[in-house]
mmCIF file of C-alpha atoms in Angstrom:
data_model
loop_
_atom_site.group_PDB
_atom_site.id
_atom_site.type_symbol
_atom_site.label_atom_id
_atom_site.label_comp_id
_atom_site.label_asym_id
_atom_site.label_seq_id
_atom_site.Cartn_x
_atom_site.Cartn_y
_atom_site.Cartn_z
ATOM 1 C CA MET A 1 85.233 -183.440 -51.630
ATOM 2 C CA SER A 2 88.060 -182.563 -53.965
ATOM 3 C CA SER A 3 90.862 -180.187 -52.952
ATOM 4 C CA ARG A 4 89.584 -177.522 -55.345
ATOM 5 C CA GLY A 5 86.052 -177.602 -53.917
ATOM 6 C CA TYR A 6 87.343 -177.356 -50.385
ATOM 7 C CA ALA A 7 89.327 -174.196 -51.194
ATOM 8 C CA VAL A 8 86.312 -172.477 -52.784
ATOM 9 C CA ARG A 9 84.158 -173.200 -49.751
ATOM 10 C CA VAL A 10 86.726 -171.788 -47.316
ATOM 11 C CA ALA A 11 87.051 -168.597 -49.335
ATOM 12 C CA ALA A 12 83.280 -168.063 -49.369
ATOM 13 C CA VAL A 13 82.926 -168.487 -45.608
ATOM 14 C CA ALA A 14 85.806 -166.061 -44.917
ATOM 15 C CA GLY A 15 84.131 -163.356 -47.041
ATOM 16 C CA ILE A 16 80.906 -163.614 -45.025
ATOM 17 C CA GLY A 17 82.883 -163.120 -41.777
ATOM 18 C CA SER A 18 84.467 -159.923 -43.118
ATOM 19 C CA VAL A 19 81.086 -158.387 -43.958
ATOM 20 C CA VAL A 20 79.739 -159.044 -40.459
ATOM 21 C CA ALA A 21 82.801 -157.521 -38.781
ATOM 22 C CA LEU A 22 82.480 -154.194 -40.694
ATOM 23 C CA ALA A 23 78.714 -153.718 -40.271
ATOM 24 C CA GLY A 24 79.057 -151.448 -37.161
ATOM 25 C CA CYS A 25 80.872 -148.635 -39.116
ATOM 26 C CA GLY A 26 77.653 -147.644 -40.883
ATOM 27 C CA GLY A 27 75.829 -146.603 -37.698
ATOM 28 C CA GLY A 28 75.816 -142.830 -37.015
ATOM 29 C CA GLU A 29 76.458 -141.218 -33.629
ATOM 30 C CA PRO A 30 74.178 -138.504 -32.352
ATOM 31 C CA SER A 31 75.319 -135.045 -33.417
ATOM 32 C CA GLY A 32 76.998 -132.884 -30.878
ATOM 33 C CA SER A 33 79.635 -135.371 -29.695
ATOM 34 C CA ALA A 34 83.122 -136.469 -30.722
ATOM 35 C CA ARG A 35 84.332 -139.949 -29.961
ATOM 36 C CA THR A 36 86.386 -142.852 -31.453
ATOM 37 C CA VAL A 37 84.131 -145.649 -32.684
ATOM 38 C CA PRO A 38 85.450 -149.263 -33.251
ATOM 39 C CA ALA A 39 84.381 -150.692 -36.591
ATOM 40 C CA THR A 40 83.875 -154.181 -35.199
ATOM 41 C CA SER A 41 80.664 -155.629 -33.922
ATOM 42 C CA PRO A 42 80.365 -155.281 -30.133
ATOM 43 C CA THR A 43 79.355 -158.940 -29.824
ATOM 44 C CA SER A 44 81.732 -160.580 -32.313
ATOM 45 C CA ALA A 45 85.248 -159.420 -33.044
ATOM 46 C CA SER A 46 86.279 -162.568 -35.033
ATOM 47 C CA ALA A 47 84.857 -165.254 -37.368
ATOM 48 C CA THR A 48 85.750 -168.915 -36.918
ATOM 49 C CA VAL A 49 85.828 -171.322 -39.882
ATOM 50 C CA THR A 50 85.721 -175.022 -39.138
ATOM 51 C CA THR A 51 86.949 -177.613 -41.637
ATOM 52 C CA PRO A 52 87.011 -181.373 -41.354
ATOM 53 C CA SER A 53 90.767 -181.416 -40.914
ATOM 54 C CA ALA A 54 91.523 -178.092 -39.104
ATOM 55 C CA THR A 55 90.042 -175.069 -37.446
ATOM 56 C CA ARG A 56 90.982 -171.665 -38.930
ATOM 57 C CA THR A 57 90.238 -168.382 -37.199
ATOM 58 C CA THR A 58 89.959 -165.189 -39.166
ATOM 59 C CA THR A 59 90.064 -161.964 -37.122
ATOM 60 C CA ALA A 60 88.842 -158.693 -38.611
ATOM 61 C CA ARG A 61 91.228 -155.765 -38.054
ATOM 62 C CA PRO A 62 89.368 -153.051 -36.227
ATOM 63 C CA SER A 63 89.431 -149.628 -37.727
ATOM 64 C CA THR A 64 88.676 -146.323 -36.004
ATOM 65 C CA THR A 65 86.651 -143.395 -37.244
ATOM 66 C CA THR A 66 86.786 -139.931 -35.583
ATOM 67 C CA VAL A 67 83.550 -138.038 -35.712
ATOM 68 C CA ARG A 68 83.999 -134.305 -35.278
ATOM 69 C CA SER A 69 81.042 -132.328 -34.144
ATOM 70 C CA THR A 70 80.342 -128.623 -33.748
ATOM 71 C CA PRO A 71 79.968 -127.459 -30.119
ATOM 72 C CA PRO A 72 76.378 -126.644 -29.302
ATOM 73 C CA PRO A 73 75.646 -122.915 -29.462
ATOM 74 C CA LYS A 74 75.636 -121.014 -26.192
ATOM 75 C CA PRO A 75 72.128 -120.464 -24.979
ATOM 76 C CA SER A 76 70.917 -116.947 -25.569
ATOM 77 C CA ARG A 77 69.760 -114.821 -22.682
ATOM 78 C CA ALA A 78 66.058 -115.323 -22.487
ATOM 79 C CA SER A 79 63.810 -112.348 -22.163
ATOM 80 C CA PRO A 80 61.619 -112.466 -19.060
ATOM 81 C CA THR A 81 58.618 -111.649 -21.154
ATOM 82 C CA ALA A 82 57.289 -113.125 -24.376
ATOM 83 C CA PRO A 83 57.924 -111.230 -27.649
ATOM 84 C CA GLY A 84 55.340 -108.559 -28.292
ATOM 85 C CA THR A 85 54.311 -108.439 -24.643
ATOM 86 C CA ARG A 86 54.673 -105.172 -22.701
ATOM 87 C CA ARG A 87 56.878 -105.631 -19.699
ATOM 88 C CA THR A 88 55.374 -104.286 -16.507
ATOM 89 C CA THR A 89 57.210 -103.455 -13.309
ATOM 90 C CA ARG A 90 55.442 -103.540 -10.003
ATOM 91 C CA ALA A 91 55.824 -100.204 -8.262
ATOM 92 C CA PRO A 92 57.300 -100.404 -4.752
ATOM 93 C CA ALA A 93 54.902 -99.845 -1.918
ATOM 94 C CA PRO A 94 55.086 -96.248 -0.648
ATOM 95 C CA ALA A 95 57.098 -95.827 2.522
ATOM 96 C CA GLN A 96 54.952 -95.233 5.538
ATOM 97 C CA SER A 97 56.097 -92.528 7.916
ATOM 98 C CA ALA A 98 56.208 -93.390 11.582
ATOM 99 C CA PRO A 99 53.406 -91.869 13.624
ATOM 100 C CA ALA A 100 54.390 -88.814 15.639
ATOM 101 C CA ALA A 101 55.371 -89.568 19.240
ATOM 102 C CA ARG A 102 52.835 -88.620 21.855
ATOM 103 C CA CYS A 103 53.616 -85.901 24.391
ATOM 104 C CA ARG A 104 52.526 -86.601 27.938
ATOM 105 C CA VAL A 105 51.728 -83.059 28.980
ATOM 106 C CA PRO A 106 50.336 -82.395 32.474
ATOM 107 C CA SER A 107 46.603 -82.986 32.833
ATOM 108 C CA GLY A 108 44.406 -79.927 32.466
ATOM 109 C CA VAL A 109 46.657 -78.221 29.884
ATOM 110 C CA THR A 110 44.722 -77.075 26.794
ATOM 111 C CA ALA A 111 47.155 -74.662 25.106
ATOM 112 C CA PRO A 112 47.718 -75.181 21.353
ATOM 113 C CA GLN A 113 51.506 -75.478 21.895
ATOM 114 C CA VAL A 114 53.463 -76.738 24.886
ATOM 115 C CA VAL A 115 57.226 -76.640 25.479
ATOM 116 C CA LEU A 116 57.521 -79.709 27.716
ATOM 117 C CA VAL A 117 60.492 -79.835 30.123
ATOM 118 C CA ASP A 118 61.206 -83.126 31.913
ATOM 119 C CA SER A 119 63.969 -82.614 34.479
ATOM 120 C CA SER A 120 66.379 -85.063 36.080
ATOM 121 C CA GLY A 121 68.578 -83.312 38.610
ATOM 122 C CA ALA A 122 70.094 -80.349 36.763
ATOM 123 C CA GLY A 123 69.566 -81.993 33.366
ATOM 124 C CA ALA A 124 66.446 -81.727 31.234
ATOM 125 C CA THR A 125 64.785 -83.192 28.148
ATOM 126 C CA VAL A 126 62.773 -80.663 26.161
ATOM 127 C CA ARG A 127 60.096 -81.332 23.523
ATOM 128 C CA ALA A 128 57.922 -78.968 21.491
ATOM 129 C CA CYS A 129 54.400 -80.419 21.518
ATOM 130 C CA ARG A 130 51.311 -79.460 19.516
ATOM 131 C CA ARG A 131 47.745 -80.221 20.474
ATOM 132 C CA SER A 132 46.182 -82.920 18.274
ATOM 133 C CA GLY A 133 42.606 -83.899 19.059
ATOM 134 C CA SER A 134 42.431 -84.704 22.750
ATOM 135 C CA GLY A 135 46.203 -85.134 23.147
ATOM 136 C CA TYR A 136 49.587 -83.775 22.066
ATOM 137 C CA THR A 137 52.217 -84.939 19.592
ATOM 138 C CA THR A 138 55.929 -84.102 19.457
ATOM 139 C CA GLU A 139 56.899 -81.682 16.677
ATOM 140 C CA LEU A 140 60.453 -80.812 17.807
ATOM 141 C CA GLY A 141 62.922 -82.674 19.972
ATOM 142 C CA PRO A 142 63.692 -84.288 22.204
ATOM 143 C CA TYR A 143 66.458 -81.807 22.976
ATOM 144 C CA TYR A 144 68.811 -81.985 25.950
ATOM 145 C CA GLY A 145 69.545 -79.006 28.151
ATOM 146 C CA HIS A 146 69.523 -77.900 31.783
ATOM 147 C CA VAL A 147 67.409 -76.539 34.600
ATOM 148 C CA GLY A 148 68.478 -75.113 38.002
ATOM 149 C CA ARG A 149 71.610 -76.450 39.629
ATOM 150 C CA ASN A 150 69.450 -77.648 42.528
ATOM 151 C CA GLY A 151 66.800 -79.135 40.239
ATOM 152 C CA VAL A 152 63.116 -78.240 40.009
ATOM 153 C CA SER A 153 60.814 -77.172 42.839
ATOM 154 C CA ALA A 154 57.148 -76.325 43.257
ATOM 155 C CA SER A 155 58.179 -73.995 46.104
ATOM 156 C CA LYS A 156 60.628 -71.748 44.290
ATOM 157 C CA ARG A 157 62.340 -69.030 46.361
ATOM 158 C CA GLU A 158 64.641 -66.197 45.318
ATOM 159 C CA GLY A 159 68.253 -67.342 45.136
ATOM 160 C CA ASP A 160 67.642 -71.074 45.787
ATOM 161 C CA LEU A 161 69.119 -72.087 42.394
ATOM 162 C CA ARG A 162 65.962 -74.053 41.546
ATOM 163 C CA THR A 163 63.695 -73.859 38.512
ATOM 164 C CA PRO A 164 59.994 -73.437 39.298
ATOM 165 C CA ALA A 165 57.748 -76.411 38.513
ATOM 166 C CA GLY A 166 54.404 -75.789 36.835
ATOM 167 C CA VAL A 167 52.815 -74.489 33.625
ATOM 168 C CA PHE A 168 53.622 -70.906 32.632
ATOM 169 C CA PRO A 169 52.989 -68.647 29.622
ATOM 170 C CA LEU A 170 55.850 -67.803 27.237
ATOM 171 C CA ARG A 171 56.337 -64.070 26.858
ATOM 172 C CA GLU A 172 58.560 -61.567 25.000
ATOM 173 C CA GLY A 173 62.143 -62.232 23.954
ATOM 174 C CA PHE A 174 65.432 -60.381 24.271
ATOM 175 C CA GLY A 175 69.101 -60.864 23.546
ATOM 176 C CA ALA A 176 72.447 -59.466 22.497
ATOM 177 C CA TYR A 177 71.458 -60.081 18.863
ATOM 178 C CA PRO A 178 68.449 -59.118 16.736
ATOM 179 C CA ASN A 179 65.238 -61.150 16.764
ATOM 180 C CA PRO A 180 65.983 -64.624 15.317
ATOM 181 C CA GLY A 181 62.348 -65.189 14.332
ATOM 182 C CA LEU A 182 60.317 -65.185 17.558
ATOM 183 C CA ARG A 183 56.681 -64.269 16.839
ATOM 184 C CA VAL A 184 55.424 -64.278 20.420
ATOM 185 C CA GLY A 185 55.322 -60.812 21.990
ATOM 186 C CA SER A 186 58.091 -58.319 21.240
ATOM 187 C CA TRP A 187 61.874 -58.599 20.927
ATOM 188 C CA ARG A 188 64.373 -56.353 22.691
ATOM 189 C CA GLN A 189 68.021 -56.186 21.627
ATOM 190 C CA VAL A 190 69.676 -55.342 24.922
ATOM 191 C CA ASP A 191 72.696 -53.269 25.862
ATOM 192 C CA ALA A 192 74.669 -52.589 29.037
ATOM 193 C CA GLN A 193 71.836 -50.553 30.600
ATOM 194 C CA ASP A 194 69.214 -53.314 30.456
ATOM 195 C CA VAL A 195 68.592 -55.204 33.734
ATOM 196 C CA TRP A 196 66.004 -57.440 35.411
ATOM 197 C CA VAL A 197 65.246 -56.414 38.990
ATOM 198 C CA ASP A 198 65.640 -59.258 41.525
ATOM 199 C CA ASP A 199 65.383 -57.150 44.721
ATOM 200 C CA PRO A 200 62.333 -58.491 46.639
ATOM 201 C CA ALA A 201 62.080 -55.185 48.511
ATOM 202 C CA SER A 202 61.712 -53.143 45.319
ATOM 203 C CA SER A 203 58.367 -52.184 43.864
ATOM 204 C CA LEU A 204 59.896 -53.101 40.483
ATOM 205 C CA TYR A 205 60.674 -56.675 41.560
ATOM 206 C CA ASN A 206 60.695 -59.190 38.683
ATOM 207 C CA THR A 207 60.504 -56.590 35.872
ATOM 208 C CA HIS A 208 62.775 -55.320 33.101
ATOM 209 C CA GLN A 209 64.302 -51.886 33.776
ATOM 210 C CA ARG A 210 67.079 -49.602 32.541
ATOM 211 C CA THR A 211 69.890 -48.238 34.648
ATOM 212 C CA PRO A 212 70.750 -46.113 36.551
ATOM 213 C CA ALA A 213 68.827 -47.446 39.549
ATOM 214 C CA ASN A 214 68.602 -44.084 41.325
ATOM 215 C CA GLY A 215 67.529 -45.866 44.518
ATOM 216 C CA ARG A 216 64.713 -47.823 42.874
ATOM 217 C CA TRP A 217 66.342 -51.215 43.585
ATOM 218 C CA SER A 218 69.404 -52.554 45.298
ATOM 219 C CA SER A 219 69.898 -55.643 43.129
ATOM 220 C CA ALA A 220 69.299 -56.461 39.469
ATOM 221 C CA GLU A 221 70.589 -58.930 36.853
ATOM 222 C CA LYS A 222 72.346 -57.557 33.788
ATOM 223 C CA LEU A 223 70.745 -58.716 30.549
ATOM 224 C CA LEU A 224 73.774 -58.134 28.330
ATOM 225 C CA ASN A 225 75.129 -61.524 29.398
ATOM 226 C CA GLN A 226 76.861 -63.552 26.712
ATOM 227 C CA PRO A 227 76.586 -66.274 25.619
ATOM 228 C CA ALA A 228 73.675 -67.201 27.922
ATOM 229 C CA TYR A 229 71.531 -64.273 26.822
ATOM 230 C CA ASN A 230 72.530 -64.114 23.185
ATOM 231 C CA TYR A 231 68.913 -65.249 22.718
ATOM 232 C CA ALA A 232 66.411 -65.540 25.553
ATOM 233 C CA GLN A 233 62.689 -65.602 26.233
ATOM 234 C CA VAL A 234 60.843 -64.582 29.370
ATOM 235 C CA ILE A 235 58.981 -67.385 31.170
ATOM 236 C CA GLY A 236 55.871 -65.891 32.762
ATOM 237 C CA TYR A 237 56.608 -67.038 36.297
ATOM 238 C CA ASN A 238 55.519 -64.994 39.372
ATOM 239 C CA GLU A 239 53.844 -62.364 37.267
ATOM 240 C CA ALA A 240 52.042 -61.235 40.402
ATOM 241 C CA ARG A 241 55.558 -60.252 41.578
ATOM 242 C CA THR A 242 55.146 -61.777 45.038
ATOM 243 C CA PRO A 243 58.272 -60.692 46.957
ATOM 244 C CA GLY A 244 60.835 -63.469 47.409
ATOM 245 C CA LYS A 245 58.979 -66.051 45.282
ATOM 246 C CA GLY A 246 61.561 -65.817 42.498
ATOM 247 C CA SER A 247 62.393 -63.625 39.507
ATOM 248 C CA ALA A 248 64.166 -63.506 36.149
ATOM 249 C CA ILE A 249 63.163 -66.993 34.966
ATOM 250 C CA PHE A 250 64.128 -67.320 31.275
ATOM 251 C CA LEU A 251 64.496 -69.836 28.457
ATOM 252 C CA HIS A 252 68.013 -69.164 27.175
ATOM 253 C CA VAL A 253 71.222 -70.483 25.590
ATOM 254 C CA ASP A 254 72.772 -73.481 27.367
ATOM 255 C CA LYS A 255 76.267 -73.178 28.871
ATOM 256 C CA GLY A 256 76.721 -76.896 29.542
ATOM 257 C CA ALA A 257 75.754 -76.915 33.228
ATOM 258 C CA GLY A 258 72.888 -76.269 35.616
ATOM 259 C CA THR A 259 71.468 -72.744 35.710
ATOM 260 C CA ALA A 260 70.572 -70.301 38.500
ATOM 261 C CA GLY A 261 66.885 -71.213 37.995
ATOM 262 C CA CYS A 262 66.233 -70.898 34.242
ATOM 263 C CA VAL A 263 65.743 -73.486 31.469
ATOM 264 C CA SER A 264 68.546 -73.685 28.888
ATOM 265 C CA LEU A 265 69.006 -75.297 25.470
ATOM 266 C CA PRO A 266 71.887 -75.319 22.962
ATOM 267 C CA THR A 267 71.605 -72.461 20.464
ATOM 268 C CA GLY A 268 70.267 -74.522 17.518
ATOM 269 C CA PRO A 269 67.435 -76.213 19.408
ATOM 270 C CA LEU A 270 66.613 -72.989 21.246
ATOM 271 C CA LEU A 271 66.179 -71.038 18.001
ATOM 272 C CA ALA A 272 64.096 -73.864 16.525
ATOM 273 C CA VAL A 273 61.733 -73.687 19.510
ATOM 274 C CA LEU A 274 61.523 -69.878 19.437
ATOM 275 C CA ARG A 275 60.632 -69.888 15.724
ATOM 276 C CA TRP A 276 58.074 -72.670 16.232
ATOM 277 C CA GLU A 277 56.092 -70.866 18.901
ATOM 278 C CA ARG A 278 52.894 -68.926 18.272
ATOM 279 C CA ALA A 279 50.659 -66.807 20.496
ATOM 280 C CA GLY A 280 49.216 -68.863 23.352
ATOM 281 C CA ALA A 281 52.229 -71.195 23.742
ATOM 282 C CA VAL A 282 53.102 -72.279 27.281
ATOM 283 C CA ILE A 283 55.995 -74.078 28.991
ATOM 284 C CA ALA A 284 55.377 -77.031 31.317
ATOM 285 C CA ILE A 285 58.227 -77.789 33.736
ATOM 286 C CA ARG A 286 58.327 -80.858 35.924
#
């Protein structure tokens, strides 16, 4: 081969190598990314030309192309319901009220209302209970108050500082202040002349009277007694007025300690009980 023919052939082969090296620049990258892409083929970065007398290597210069892309849009907040569909909200289940606590009143009691007094020493827990079917449910309380300093006894005697045990009717009310709302019996606003006779030898034993005594009794309890008798209600104990069996048993304002034989409650609970009562209510003390 002549020198001129050899030169033409080398030039032709070199041109083919250049075309192969630049073919990768035409491929597009997926949108949404930015990266630097080499223009050379990933499998061949150079072209080798072999001649009878020498080997010549032609290397294609890589070029870089920066592809800028637009960041993908932020996803929009999806609606929980499809367009055109009415959104419904499930209503919460109605709250269920707890059933009223049962009152364990003494057997044989049938009154429509019972003020239940459970004693422990000189302390007491008091509940207002209403008859419901064959039993009783608590409507007020429990409240905490006091009974006699020497507790409760089924054998109450005058002056023993005990509260009588048993079931008794609730009678009229009295106090230093006007009627707070008692609807059982009458209400007496007392003054310095009002007393309750506690003389077992008197024919007026265990009754309300007005002074002067004029020999009708030798002992009586003053009813203008604050704060204990700011509000009070007569407990119908010993209504037969048996001498020495006990007198002046009341439901009255608590003074923070055991009583001389009555049942006491703080003013708020006491007034709540008095206003709750209706004719026929009884008190059960145990």
